[in-house]
Amino acid sequence: MAGSDSSIVQFANVGLRYGTDREVLSDISFTLYPGSFYFLTGASGAGKTSMLKLLYLAQRPSRGMISMFGEDVITLPRKALPDVRRRIGVVFQDFRLVPHLSAFDNVALPLRITGMSESQIQKPVADMLEWVGLEHRMEARPETLSGGEQQRVAIARAVIARPEVLVADEPTGNVDPEMAVKLLRLFEALNRLGTTVVVATHDVHLLRKVPDSLIMRLDKGRLSDPTGALKYPPKREGNGR
Ligand SMILES: Nc1ncnc2c1ncn2[C@@H]1O[C@H](COP(=O)(O)OP(=O)(O)OP(=O)(O)O)[C@@H](O)[C@H]1O
Ligand SMILES: [Mg+2]
């Protein structure tokens, strides 16, 4: 496929329906380039979470083609999917923390999976929890944390292993505006280290906080690209808005 050498994700004519209902996503085609920062906007019910599910391979499309990291993920054998998923960090809209693990152990999980030793894990996890303002809640279990605190643990867990792609679904939906900006700075820092970031949000104020970002908009399951920038590898110096 054209441009696949320089792209990290490609969707071509993707459609998604749940069961026999009508399509919730239709004719979705776009290319994501490595190291870029994308916002996915759109009203509630427009299809943002559905699109992210396709991106983190939790959902197969009903039609169309998706390639990630240069591989056609639709025809990839099921047993190869975990290796692709490990390259993607996900912040779920409903957090999905492991209930019986502490905040610390939730954040440590992706590092433990890679086989890092306990002594190597301690400092980065503690530093990350401190960054998100939870140094005093490291031993707390998710059910004892507020919604915003759980969201911050979920974000820390998604970024700790520096994934190649970060997919975040309304990651600032439960925090105050000051913390929202701080969390965006964390995503930007990760982005500067090379991670391709995709943040879904219905909060249009958030978009202005990341000047170098590119915008995708969903409207009733159809994608528009207000800046036209998705068709070309983005320039780092501006977003063209
Ligand atoms: N598992 C499912 N089964 C059937 N319909 C679904 C399912 N998940 C989502 N939908 C429908 O698909 C459409 C898009 O939902 P989606 O969750 O992707 O929207 P969204 O843009 O993320 O909304 P929000 O901003 O409220 O999170 C909605 O009409 C929703 O009712
Ligand atoms: Mg959603």
Short mmCIF file of C-alpha atoms and ligand atoms in Angstrom, two decimals:
data_model
loop_
_atom_site.label_atom_id
_atom_site.label_comp_id
_atom_site.label_asym_id
_atom_site.label_seq_id
_atom_site.Cartn_x
_atom_site.Cartn_y
_atom_site.Cartn_z
CA MET A 1 0.00 0.00 0.00
CA ALA A 2 1.24 3.48 -0.88
CA GLY A 3 3.06 5.28 1.90
CA SER A 4 3.13 2.25 4.18
CA ASP A 5 6.91 2.56 4.75
CA SER A 6 6.56 5.86 6.59
CA SER A 7 3.20 5.25 8.28
CA ILE A 8 2.56 3.60 11.62
CA VAL A 9 -1.18 3.03 11.13
CA GLN A 10 -3.27 2.89 7.97
CA PHE A 11 -7.04 2.50 7.68
CA ALA A 12 -8.58 2.03 4.22
CA ASN A 13 -12.38 2.07 3.75
CA VAL A 14 -12.96 0.70 7.22
CA GLY A 15 -16.52 0.11 8.39
CA LEU A 16 -17.78 -1.20 11.72
CA ARG A 17 -21.16 -2.44 12.78
CA TYR A 18 -22.09 -4.11 16.05
CA GLY A 19 -24.21 -7.19 15.34
CA THR A 20 -26.77 -6.48 12.67
CA ASP A 21 -27.21 -2.78 13.56
CA ARG A 22 -26.28 -0.14 11.04
CA GLU A 23 -22.64 0.90 10.76
CA VAL A 24 -21.29 3.05 13.59
CA LEU A 25 -18.18 3.79 11.53
CA SER A 26 -18.24 4.14 7.73
CA ASP A 27 -15.61 4.59 5.02
CA ILE A 28 -12.82 5.46 7.43
CA SER A 29 -9.51 6.04 5.65
CA PHE A 30 -6.48 7.74 7.15
CA THR A 31 -2.78 7.39 7.79
CA LEU A 32 -1.00 8.05 11.07
CA TYR A 33 2.65 8.99 10.95
CA PRO A 34 5.21 8.01 13.57
CA GLY A 35 5.92 10.60 16.21
CA SER A 36 2.83 12.70 15.57
CA PHE A 37 0.20 13.84 18.07
CA TYR A 38 -3.43 13.32 17.05
CA PHE A 39 -6.70 14.32 18.60
CA LEU A 40 -9.86 12.42 17.70
CA THR A 41 -12.87 14.61 18.39
CA GLY A 42 -16.60 14.30 17.91
CA ALA A 43 -19.84 14.38 19.85
CA SER A 44 -20.88 11.67 22.29
CA GLY A 45 -21.87 8.62 20.26
CA ALA A 46 -19.93 9.73 17.15
CA GLY A 47 -17.77 6.61 17.29
CA LYS A 48 -14.55 7.70 19.02
CA THR A 49 -14.28 4.74 21.39
CA SER A 50 -15.22 2.35 18.58
CA MET A 51 -12.43 3.74 16.44
CA LEU A 52 -9.91 3.45 19.26
CA LYS A 53 -10.98 -0.18 19.81
CA LEU A 54 -10.04 -0.86 16.21
CA LEU A 55 -6.72 0.90 16.83
CA TYR A 56 -5.79 -1.17 19.86
CA LEU A 57 -7.06 -4.34 18.22
CA ALA A 58 -9.90 -5.05 20.66
CA GLN A 59 -12.37 -5.02 17.78
CA ARG A 60 -12.22 -6.23 14.19
CA PRO A 61 -13.75 -4.05 11.49
CA SER A 62 -16.74 -5.33 9.51
CA ARG A 63 -15.01 -4.27 6.31
CA GLY A 64 -11.90 -2.52 5.05
CA MET A 65 -8.20 -2.82 5.72
CA ILE A 66 -6.08 -1.90 8.74
CA SER A 67 -2.33 -2.07 8.88
CA MET A 68 -0.17 -1.32 11.90
CA PHE A 69 3.60 -1.22 12.08
CA GLY A 70 3.60 -2.27 8.43
CA GLU A 71 1.55 -5.44 9.03
CA ASP A 72 -1.96 -6.20 7.84
CA VAL A 73 -3.62 -6.79 11.22
CA ILE A 74 -6.86 -8.14 9.76
CA THR A 75 -5.24 -11.26 8.36
CA LEU A 76 -2.64 -11.61 11.10
CA PRO A 77 -3.00 -14.94 12.96
CA ARG A 78 -4.67 -14.55 16.36
CA LYS A 79 -1.56 -15.75 18.16
CA ALA A 80 0.47 -12.89 16.69
CA LEU A 81 -1.86 -10.21 18.09
CA PRO A 82 -0.41 -10.00 21.64
CA ASP A 83 2.97 -8.98 20.22
CA VAL A 84 1.35 -6.14 18.28
CA ARG A 85 -0.76 -5.11 21.29
CA ARG A 86 2.31 -4.86 23.52
CA ARG A 87 3.54 -2.01 21.32
CA ILE A 88 0.38 -0.01 22.08
CA GLY A 89 -0.37 1.72 25.40
CA VAL A 90 -4.06 2.18 26.15
CA VAL A 91 -5.94 4.50 28.52
CA PHE A 92 -9.49 3.12 28.61
CA GLN A 93 -12.47 5.42 29.03
CA ASP A 94 -13.48 3.30 32.04
CA PHE A 95 -9.87 2.87 33.33
CA ARG A 96 -9.92 -0.96 33.75
CA LEU A 97 -7.46 -1.09 36.60
CA VAL A 98 -6.80 -4.50 38.11
CA PRO A 99 -9.00 -4.33 41.25
CA HIS A 100 -6.92 -6.46 43.60
CA LEU A 101 -3.64 -4.70 42.80
CA SER A 102 -2.37 -1.47 44.39
CA ALA A 103 -1.84 1.69 42.32
CA PHE A 104 1.87 0.87 42.32
CA ASP A 105 1.34 -2.69 41.10
CA ASN A 106 -1.10 -1.59 38.40
CA VAL A 107 1.49 0.82 37.01
CA ALA A 108 4.29 -1.74 37.39
CA LEU A 109 2.37 -4.36 35.39
CA PRO A 110 3.62 -3.46 31.87
CA LEU A 111 7.23 -3.42 33.13
CA ARG A 112 6.85 -6.76 34.93
CA ILE A 113 5.46 -8.26 31.71
CA THR A 114 8.65 -7.24 29.90
CA GLY A 115 10.64 -9.16 32.53
CA MET A 116 12.33 -6.19 34.23
CA SER A 117 13.75 -6.94 37.68
CA GLU A 118 12.03 -5.59 40.80
CA SER A 119 14.99 -3.31 41.57
CA GLN A 120 14.73 -1.75 38.09
CA ILE A 121 10.98 -1.28 38.45
CA GLN A 122 10.83 0.56 41.78
CA LYS A 123 12.14 3.97 40.78
CA PRO A 124 10.41 4.54 37.42
CA VAL A 125 7.04 3.49 38.85
CA ALA A 126 7.45 5.68 41.95
CA ASP A 127 8.59 8.62 39.77
CA MET A 128 5.63 8.20 37.44
CA LEU A 129 3.14 8.06 40.31
CA GLU A 130 4.76 11.16 41.76
CA TRP A 131 4.43 12.93 38.37
CA VAL A 132 0.68 12.28 38.35
CA GLY A 133 0.43 13.46 41.96
CA LEU A 134 -0.21 10.09 43.60
CA GLU A 135 2.97 9.55 45.60
CA HIS A 136 0.84 9.33 48.78
CA ARG A 137 -1.57 6.77 47.27
CA MET A 138 0.86 4.21 45.85
CA GLU A 139 -0.38 1.37 48.04
CA ALA A 140 -4.08 2.18 47.58
CA ARG A 141 -6.37 -0.23 45.74
CA PRO A 142 -8.44 1.19 42.87
CA GLU A 143 -11.78 1.00 44.71
CA THR A 144 -10.44 3.38 47.36
CA LEU A 145 -9.34 5.98 44.78
CA SER A 146 -11.46 8.79 43.36
CA GLY A 147 -12.38 8.74 39.65
CA GLY A 148 -9.68 11.27 38.82
CA GLU A 149 -7.08 9.34 40.82
CA GLN A 150 -8.00 6.09 39.04
CA GLN A 151 -7.70 7.89 35.72
CA ARG A 152 -4.20 9.07 36.62
CA VAL A 153 -3.15 5.52 37.58
CA ALA A 154 -4.54 4.30 34.24
CA ILE A 155 -2.50 6.94 32.41
CA ALA A 156 0.65 6.12 34.34
CA ARG A 157 0.19 2.43 33.47
CA ALA A 158 -0.31 3.22 29.79
CA VAL A 159 2.84 5.32 29.42
CA ILE A 160 5.29 3.62 31.82
CA ALA A 161 6.76 1.25 29.22
CA ARG A 162 7.04 3.98 26.58
CA PRO A 163 4.81 2.32 23.97
CA GLU A 164 5.26 3.08 20.27
CA VAL A 165 1.63 4.14 20.06
CA LEU A 166 -0.42 5.60 22.91
CA VAL A 167 -4.20 5.46 22.56
CA ALA A 168 -6.11 7.43 25.22
CA ASP A 169 -9.89 7.58 25.47
CA GLU A 170 -11.11 10.79 27.19
CA PRO A 171 -8.02 10.67 29.43
CA THR A 172 -8.84 13.96 31.14
CA GLY A 173 -12.57 13.38 31.56
CA ASN A 174 -12.37 13.01 35.34
CA VAL A 175 -9.71 15.52 36.36
CA ASP A 176 -9.75 19.28 36.92
CA PRO A 177 -8.49 21.64 34.16
CA GLU A 178 -5.10 22.12 35.81
CA MET A 179 -4.45 18.37 36.03
CA ALA A 180 -5.76 17.96 32.45
CA VAL A 181 -3.04 20.29 31.16
CA LYS A 182 -0.43 18.50 33.25
CA LEU A 183 -1.46 15.11 31.82
CA LEU A 184 -1.30 16.52 28.30
CA ARG A 185 2.27 17.65 29.06
CA LEU A 186 3.04 14.03 30.00
CA PHE A 187 1.68 12.85 26.65
CA GLU A 188 3.70 15.54 24.88
CA ALA A 189 6.86 14.46 26.68
CA LEU A 190 6.24 10.87 25.59
CA ASN A 191 5.49 12.13 22.08
CA ARG A 192 8.85 13.92 21.98
CA LEU A 193 10.52 10.61 22.81
CA GLY A 194 8.95 9.20 19.64
CA THR A 195 5.57 7.80 20.71
CA THR A 196 2.68 8.37 18.31
CA VAL A 197 -0.18 9.70 20.44
CA VAL A 198 -3.92 9.46 19.73
CA VAL A 199 -6.20 11.19 22.25
CA ALA A 200 -9.97 10.92 21.88
CA THR A 201 -11.90 13.76 23.47
CA HIS A 202 -15.14 15.64 23.06
CA ASP A 203 -13.52 18.60 24.87
CA VAL A 204 -12.58 21.06 22.11
CA HIS A 205 -10.68 23.25 24.60
CA LEU A 206 -8.13 20.48 24.96
CA LEU A 207 -7.14 20.68 21.28
CA ARG A 208 -5.68 24.16 21.64
CA LYS A 209 -3.40 23.04 24.45
CA VAL A 210 -1.20 21.01 22.10
CA PRO A 211 -0.12 23.36 19.31
CA ASP A 212 1.60 20.67 17.22
CA SER A 213 -1.37 18.32 17.18
CA LEU A 214 -3.35 17.09 14.18
CA ILE A 215 -7.11 16.79 14.35
CA MET A 216 -9.46 14.05 13.18
CA ARG A 217 -13.17 14.60 13.64
CA LEU A 218 -15.92 12.01 13.72
CA ASP A 219 -19.48 12.95 12.91
CA LYS A 220 -22.02 10.12 13.12
CA GLY A 221 -19.33 7.58 12.24
CA ARG A 222 -17.77 9.51 9.38
CA LEU A 223 -14.31 10.97 9.55
CA SER A 224 -13.34 14.44 8.51
CA ASP A 225 -9.95 16.02 8.59
CA PRO A 226 -10.38 19.74 9.12
CA THR A 227 -6.74 20.61 8.57
CA GLY A 228 -6.20 18.26 5.61
CA ALA A 229 -2.91 17.39 7.28
CA LEU A 230 -3.61 13.67 7.65
CA LYS A 231 -3.01 13.06 3.99
CA TYR A 232 0.61 14.15 4.23
CA PRO A 233 3.39 13.41 6.66
CA PRO A 234 3.06 16.30 9.12
CA LYS A 235 5.67 18.98 9.53
CA ARG A 236 6.84 19.25 13.12
CA GLU A 237 6.92 23.05 13.22
CA GLY A 238 3.17 23.69 13.12
CA ASN A 239 -0.28 22.23 12.85
CA GLY A 240 -1.52 24.41 10.02
CA ARG A 241 -4.56 25.62 11.94
N1 LIG B 1 -20.76 -2.90 22.03
C1 LIG B 1 -21.66 -2.17 21.36
N2 LIG B 1 -22.80 -2.73 20.86
C2 LIG B 1 -23.71 -2.02 20.16
N3 LIG B 1 -23.59 -0.69 19.91
C3 LIG B 1 -22.49 -0.07 20.39
C4 LIG B 1 -21.48 -0.77 21.15
N4 LIG B 1 -20.52 0.12 21.50
C5 LIG B 1 -20.90 1.30 20.99
N5 LIG B 1 -22.08 1.20 20.33
C6 LIG B 1 -22.78 2.29 19.61
O1 LIG B 1 -21.88 2.81 18.65
C7 LIG B 1 -22.00 4.24 18.57
C8 LIG B 1 -20.65 4.87 18.84
O2 LIG B 1 -20.29 4.63 20.18
P1 LIG B 1 -18.86 5.02 20.78
O3 LIG B 1 -18.78 4.50 22.16
O4 LIG B 1 -17.82 4.62 19.83
O5 LIG B 1 -19.01 6.64 20.78
P2 LIG B 1 -18.08 7.75 21.44
O6 LIG B 1 -17.81 8.78 20.39
O7 LIG B 1 -16.90 7.13 22.09
O8 LIG B 1 -19.05 8.40 22.55
P3 LIG B 1 -18.69 9.04 24.00
O9 LIG B 1 -18.14 10.43 23.72
O10 LIG B 1 -20.03 9.10 24.68
O11 LIG B 1 -17.72 8.17 24.70
C9 LIG B 1 -23.07 4.63 19.57
O12 LIG B 1 -24.29 4.78 18.86
C10 LIG B 1 -23.14 3.44 20.51
O13 LIG B 1 -24.43 3.30 21.05
MG MG B 2 -16.27 7.02 24.02
#
